[in-house]
Short mmCIF file of C-alpha atoms and ligand atoms in Angstrom, two decimals:
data_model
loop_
_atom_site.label_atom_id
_atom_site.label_comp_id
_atom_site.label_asym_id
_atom_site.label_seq_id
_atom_site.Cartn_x
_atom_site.Cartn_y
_atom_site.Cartn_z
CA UNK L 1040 -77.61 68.52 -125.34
CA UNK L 1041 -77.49 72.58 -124.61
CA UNK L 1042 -77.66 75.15 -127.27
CA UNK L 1043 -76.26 78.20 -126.73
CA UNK L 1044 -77.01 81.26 -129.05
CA UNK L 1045 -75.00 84.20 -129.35
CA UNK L 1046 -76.70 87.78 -130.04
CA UNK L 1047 -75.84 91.18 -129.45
CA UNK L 1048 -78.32 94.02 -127.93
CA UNK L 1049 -80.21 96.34 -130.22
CA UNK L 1050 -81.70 95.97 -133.50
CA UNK L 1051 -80.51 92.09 -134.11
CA UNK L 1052 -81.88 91.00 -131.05
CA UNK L 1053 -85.28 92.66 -131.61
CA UNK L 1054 -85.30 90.75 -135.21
CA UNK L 1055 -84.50 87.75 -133.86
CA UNK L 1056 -86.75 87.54 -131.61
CA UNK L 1057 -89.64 86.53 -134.66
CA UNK L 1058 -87.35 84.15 -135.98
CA UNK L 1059 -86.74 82.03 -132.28
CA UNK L 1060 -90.16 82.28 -131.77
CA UNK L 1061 -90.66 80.12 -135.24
CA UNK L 1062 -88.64 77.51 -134.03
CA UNK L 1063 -90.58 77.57 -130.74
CA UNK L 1064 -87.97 79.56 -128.54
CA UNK L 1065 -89.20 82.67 -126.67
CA UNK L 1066 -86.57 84.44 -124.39
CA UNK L 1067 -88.10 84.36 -120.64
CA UNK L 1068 -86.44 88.21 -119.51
CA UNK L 1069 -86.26 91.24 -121.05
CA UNK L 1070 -82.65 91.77 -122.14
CA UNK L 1071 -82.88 95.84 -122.31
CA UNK L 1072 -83.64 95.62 -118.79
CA UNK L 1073 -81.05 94.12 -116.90
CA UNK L 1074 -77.31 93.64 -116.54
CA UNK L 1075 -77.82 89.75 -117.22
CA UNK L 1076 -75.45 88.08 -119.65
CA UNK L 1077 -76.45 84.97 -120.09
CA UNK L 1078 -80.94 84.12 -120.35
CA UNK L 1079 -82.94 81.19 -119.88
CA UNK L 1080 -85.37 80.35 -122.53
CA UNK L 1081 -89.00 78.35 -122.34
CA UNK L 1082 -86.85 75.47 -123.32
CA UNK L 1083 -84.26 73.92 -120.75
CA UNK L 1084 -81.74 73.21 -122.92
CA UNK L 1085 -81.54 76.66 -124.79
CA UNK L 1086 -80.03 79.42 -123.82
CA UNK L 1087 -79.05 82.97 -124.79
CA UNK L 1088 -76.09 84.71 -124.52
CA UNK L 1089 -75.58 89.04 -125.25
CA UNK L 1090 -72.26 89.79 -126.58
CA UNK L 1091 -70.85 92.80 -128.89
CA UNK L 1092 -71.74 92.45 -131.87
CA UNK L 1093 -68.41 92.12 -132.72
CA UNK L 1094 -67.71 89.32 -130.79
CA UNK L 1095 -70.73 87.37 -131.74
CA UNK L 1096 -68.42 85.43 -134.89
CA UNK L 1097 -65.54 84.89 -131.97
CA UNK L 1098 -68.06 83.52 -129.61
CA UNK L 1099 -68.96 81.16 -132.49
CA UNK L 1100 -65.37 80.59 -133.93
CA UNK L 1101 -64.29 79.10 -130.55
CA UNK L 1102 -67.31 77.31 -129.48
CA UNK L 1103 -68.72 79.82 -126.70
CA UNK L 1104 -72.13 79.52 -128.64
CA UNK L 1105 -73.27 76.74 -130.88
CA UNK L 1106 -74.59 79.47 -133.25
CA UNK L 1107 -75.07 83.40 -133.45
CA UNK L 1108 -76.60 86.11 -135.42
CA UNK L 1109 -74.04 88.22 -136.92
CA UNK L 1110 -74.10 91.51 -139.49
CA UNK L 1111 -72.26 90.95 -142.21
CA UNK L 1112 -70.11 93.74 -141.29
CA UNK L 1113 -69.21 92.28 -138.37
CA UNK L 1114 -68.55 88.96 -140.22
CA UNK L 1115 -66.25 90.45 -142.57
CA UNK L 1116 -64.11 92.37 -140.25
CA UNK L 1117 -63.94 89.02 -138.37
CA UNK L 1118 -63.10 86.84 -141.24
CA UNK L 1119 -65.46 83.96 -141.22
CA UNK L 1120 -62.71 80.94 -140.12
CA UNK L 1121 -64.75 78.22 -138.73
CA UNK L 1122 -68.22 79.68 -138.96
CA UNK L 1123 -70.41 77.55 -141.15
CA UNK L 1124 -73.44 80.39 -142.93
CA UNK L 1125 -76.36 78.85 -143.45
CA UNK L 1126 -78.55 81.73 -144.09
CA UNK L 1127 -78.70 85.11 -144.71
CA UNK L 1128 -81.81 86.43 -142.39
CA UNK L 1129 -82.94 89.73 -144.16
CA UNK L 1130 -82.96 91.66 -140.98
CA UNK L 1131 -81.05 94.31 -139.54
CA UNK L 1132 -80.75 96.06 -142.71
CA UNK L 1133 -78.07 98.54 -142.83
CA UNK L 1134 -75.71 99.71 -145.40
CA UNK L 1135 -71.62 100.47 -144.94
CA UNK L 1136 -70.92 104.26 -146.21
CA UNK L 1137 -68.15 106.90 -146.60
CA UNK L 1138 -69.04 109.87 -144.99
CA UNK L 1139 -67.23 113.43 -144.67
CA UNK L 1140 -67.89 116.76 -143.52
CA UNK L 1141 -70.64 118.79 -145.21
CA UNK L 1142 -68.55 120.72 -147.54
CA UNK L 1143 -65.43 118.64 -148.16
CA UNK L 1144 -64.61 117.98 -151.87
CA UNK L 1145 -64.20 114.02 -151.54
CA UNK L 1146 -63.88 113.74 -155.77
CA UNK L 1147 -60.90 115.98 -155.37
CA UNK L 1148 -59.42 113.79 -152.72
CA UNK L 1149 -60.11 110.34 -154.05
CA UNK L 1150 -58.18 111.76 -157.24
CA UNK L 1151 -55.52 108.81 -158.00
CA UNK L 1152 -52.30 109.32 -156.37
CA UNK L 1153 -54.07 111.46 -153.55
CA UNK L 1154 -54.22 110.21 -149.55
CA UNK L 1155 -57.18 110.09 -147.54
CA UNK L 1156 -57.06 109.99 -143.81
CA UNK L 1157 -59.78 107.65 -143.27
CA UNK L 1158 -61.52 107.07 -139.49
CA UNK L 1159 -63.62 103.24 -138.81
CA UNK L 1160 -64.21 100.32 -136.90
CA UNK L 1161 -64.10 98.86 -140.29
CA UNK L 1162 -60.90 98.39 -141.06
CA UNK L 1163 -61.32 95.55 -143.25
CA UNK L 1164 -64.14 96.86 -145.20
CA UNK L 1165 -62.42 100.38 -145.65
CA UNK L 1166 -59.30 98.83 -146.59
CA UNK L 1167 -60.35 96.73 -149.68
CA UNK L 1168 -63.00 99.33 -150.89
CA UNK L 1169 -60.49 101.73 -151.60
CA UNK L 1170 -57.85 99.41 -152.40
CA UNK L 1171 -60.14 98.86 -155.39
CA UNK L 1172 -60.29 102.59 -156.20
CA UNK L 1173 -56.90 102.92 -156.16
CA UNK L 1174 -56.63 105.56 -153.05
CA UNK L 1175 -54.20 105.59 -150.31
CA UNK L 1176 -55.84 105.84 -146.75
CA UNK L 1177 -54.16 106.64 -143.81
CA UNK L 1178 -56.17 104.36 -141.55
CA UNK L 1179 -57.13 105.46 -138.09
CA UNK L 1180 -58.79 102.37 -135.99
CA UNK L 1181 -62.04 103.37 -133.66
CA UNK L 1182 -64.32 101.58 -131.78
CA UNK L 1183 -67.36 103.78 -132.20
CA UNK L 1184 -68.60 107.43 -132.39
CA UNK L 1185 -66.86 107.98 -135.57
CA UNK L 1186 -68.88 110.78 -137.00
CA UNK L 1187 -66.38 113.16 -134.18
CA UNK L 1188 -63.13 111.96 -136.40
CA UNK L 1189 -63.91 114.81 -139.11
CA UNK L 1190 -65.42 117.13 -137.18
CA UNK L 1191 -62.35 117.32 -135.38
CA UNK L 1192 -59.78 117.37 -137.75
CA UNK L 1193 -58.76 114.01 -137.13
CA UNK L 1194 -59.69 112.48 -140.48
CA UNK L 1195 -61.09 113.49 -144.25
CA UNK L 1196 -63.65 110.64 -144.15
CA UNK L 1197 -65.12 107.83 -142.17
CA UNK L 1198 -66.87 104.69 -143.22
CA UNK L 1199 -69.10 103.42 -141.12
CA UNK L 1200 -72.77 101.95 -140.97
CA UNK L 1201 -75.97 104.02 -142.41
CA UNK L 1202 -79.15 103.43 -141.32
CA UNK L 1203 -81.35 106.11 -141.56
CA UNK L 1204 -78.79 108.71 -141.95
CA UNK L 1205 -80.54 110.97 -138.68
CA UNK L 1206 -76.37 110.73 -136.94
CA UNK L 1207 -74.94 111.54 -140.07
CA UNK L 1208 -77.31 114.31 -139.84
CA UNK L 1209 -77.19 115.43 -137.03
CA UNK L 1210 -73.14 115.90 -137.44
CA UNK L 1211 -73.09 117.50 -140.43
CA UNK L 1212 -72.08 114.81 -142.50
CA UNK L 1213 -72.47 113.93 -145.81
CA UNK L 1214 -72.87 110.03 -147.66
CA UNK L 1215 -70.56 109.97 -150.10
CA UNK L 1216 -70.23 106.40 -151.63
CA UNK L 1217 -72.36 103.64 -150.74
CA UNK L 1218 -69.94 100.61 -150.09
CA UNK L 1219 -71.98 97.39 -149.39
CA UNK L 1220 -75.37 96.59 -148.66
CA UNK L 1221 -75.65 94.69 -145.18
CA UNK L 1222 -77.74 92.14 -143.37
CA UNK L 1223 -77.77 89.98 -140.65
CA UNK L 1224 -76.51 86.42 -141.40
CA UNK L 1225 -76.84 83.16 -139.33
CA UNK L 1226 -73.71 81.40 -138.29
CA UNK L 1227 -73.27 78.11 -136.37
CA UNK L 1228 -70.04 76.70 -135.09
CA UNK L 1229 -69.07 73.64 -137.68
CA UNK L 1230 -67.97 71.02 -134.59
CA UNK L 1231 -71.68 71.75 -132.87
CA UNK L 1232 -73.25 71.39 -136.46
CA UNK L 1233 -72.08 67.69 -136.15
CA UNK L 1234 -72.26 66.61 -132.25
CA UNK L 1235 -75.75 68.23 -131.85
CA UNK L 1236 -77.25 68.33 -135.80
CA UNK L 1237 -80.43 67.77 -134.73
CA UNK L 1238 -80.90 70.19 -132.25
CA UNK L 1239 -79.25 72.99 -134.59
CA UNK L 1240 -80.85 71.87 -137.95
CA UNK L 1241 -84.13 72.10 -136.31
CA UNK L 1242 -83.36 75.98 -135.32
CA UNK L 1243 -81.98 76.81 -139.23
CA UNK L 1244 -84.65 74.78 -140.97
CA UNK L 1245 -87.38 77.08 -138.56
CA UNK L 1246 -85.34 79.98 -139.13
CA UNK L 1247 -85.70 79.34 -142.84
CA UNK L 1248 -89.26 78.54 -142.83
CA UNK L 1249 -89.92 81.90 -141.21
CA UNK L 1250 -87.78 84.06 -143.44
CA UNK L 1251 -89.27 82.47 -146.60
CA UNK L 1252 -92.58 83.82 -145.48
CA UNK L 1253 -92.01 87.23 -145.24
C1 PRP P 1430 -74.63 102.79 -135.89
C2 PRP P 1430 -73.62 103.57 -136.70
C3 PRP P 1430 -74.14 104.97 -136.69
C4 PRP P 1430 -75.66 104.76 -136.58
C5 PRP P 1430 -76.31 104.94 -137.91
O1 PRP P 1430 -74.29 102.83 -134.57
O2 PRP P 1430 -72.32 103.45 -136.15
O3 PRP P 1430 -73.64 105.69 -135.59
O4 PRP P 1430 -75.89 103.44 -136.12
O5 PRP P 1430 -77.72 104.84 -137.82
P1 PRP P 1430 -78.67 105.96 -138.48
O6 PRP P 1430 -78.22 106.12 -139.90
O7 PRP P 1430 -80.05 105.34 -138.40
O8 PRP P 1430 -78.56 107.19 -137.68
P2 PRP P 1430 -74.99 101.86 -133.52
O9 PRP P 1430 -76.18 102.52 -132.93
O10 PRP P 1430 -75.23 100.52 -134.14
O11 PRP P 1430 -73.92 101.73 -132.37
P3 PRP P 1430 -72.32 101.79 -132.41
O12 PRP P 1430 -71.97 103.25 -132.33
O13 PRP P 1430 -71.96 101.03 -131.19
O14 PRP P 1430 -71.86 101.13 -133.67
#
């Protein structure tokens, strides 16, 4: 029975790398170094595969992996529908933030009534936070370097993830509101759950085990 785990490049595979190693899975290549989509593990029957980290809860949804590691921003923009969450893994800590130009009076635009031209990737997100404000946005869709939308004229405000805050920085931007905390859950693919349980509960109960100890 093959297991096939979903991750995406970059932070969340560096974090999971501690937590397959606790449930005896070490990755035989070096991702970052090679054009490779899908990698062999030590085990035969594991394998994993780099998608966007967007596409990790699609992969999931439709059965392309048995499980994947997905940030709950990604998660919520996605929508969840047949992703079964065991855990939530503590890593890839992040936040989701508005941001606008150094110098912009966001209280004066959030005013009730007013419109904001907002600029994400997270539409979702975006949407409901200020849907619960009570402020109109104007929603422009991108698929990443957001920070140019203000700095060209092309929007009042973008929400996107905050790390450190060095590329807000670095564009002269300013965090405004913080919106949600985020993390890195663990989701599995409910029809694999059942035809390969014990396979897939040995990888969450490891995955637990480890997470419990830090
Ligand atoms: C994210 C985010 C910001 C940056 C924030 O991009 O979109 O650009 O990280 O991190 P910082 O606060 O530590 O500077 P990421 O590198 O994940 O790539 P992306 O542009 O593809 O989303």
């Amino acid at each position: 029975m093959s297991i096939t785990i979903a991750l995406s490049k970059g932070r969340i595979y560096e974090e999971t790398l501690p937590l397959l190693a606790a449930a005896g899975i070490t990755v035989a290549e070096d991702p970052e170094k090679s054009r490779k989509l899908i990698f062999p593990t030590n085990q035969p029957d594991v394998r994993v595969v780099l998608v966007r980290a967007s596409d990790v809860p699609v992969y999931v949804q439709y059965g392309g992996a048995d499980l994947g590691v997905s940030g709950l921003d990604s998660l919520i923009e996605h929508g969840g529908q047949g992703l079964y969450q065991p855990l939530d893994l503590q890593i890839a800590k992040c936040r989701v933030s508005v941001a606008v130009r150094a110098g912009f009076d966001y209280e004066a635009a959030v005013q009730q009534g007013a419109r904001l031209k907002v600029a994400t990737k997270y539409t979702t997100i975006a949407r409901e936070f200020f849907a619960q404000k009570g402020v109109h946005v104007d929603m422009v869709k991108l698929y990443g370097s957001m920070e140019l939308a203000p700095l060209t004229g092309m929007a009042d405000a973008i929400v996107d993830l905050v790390s450190t805050g060095n590329t807000l920085k670095a564009n002269d931007l300013v965090e405004v509101e913080r919106i949600m905390d985020i993390s890195s859950r663990l989701v599995v693919n409910q029809a694999s759950l059942k035809l390969k349980q014990a396979p897939l509960r040995h990888i969450i109960d490891s995955f637990a085990r480890a997470i419990a100890q830090d």
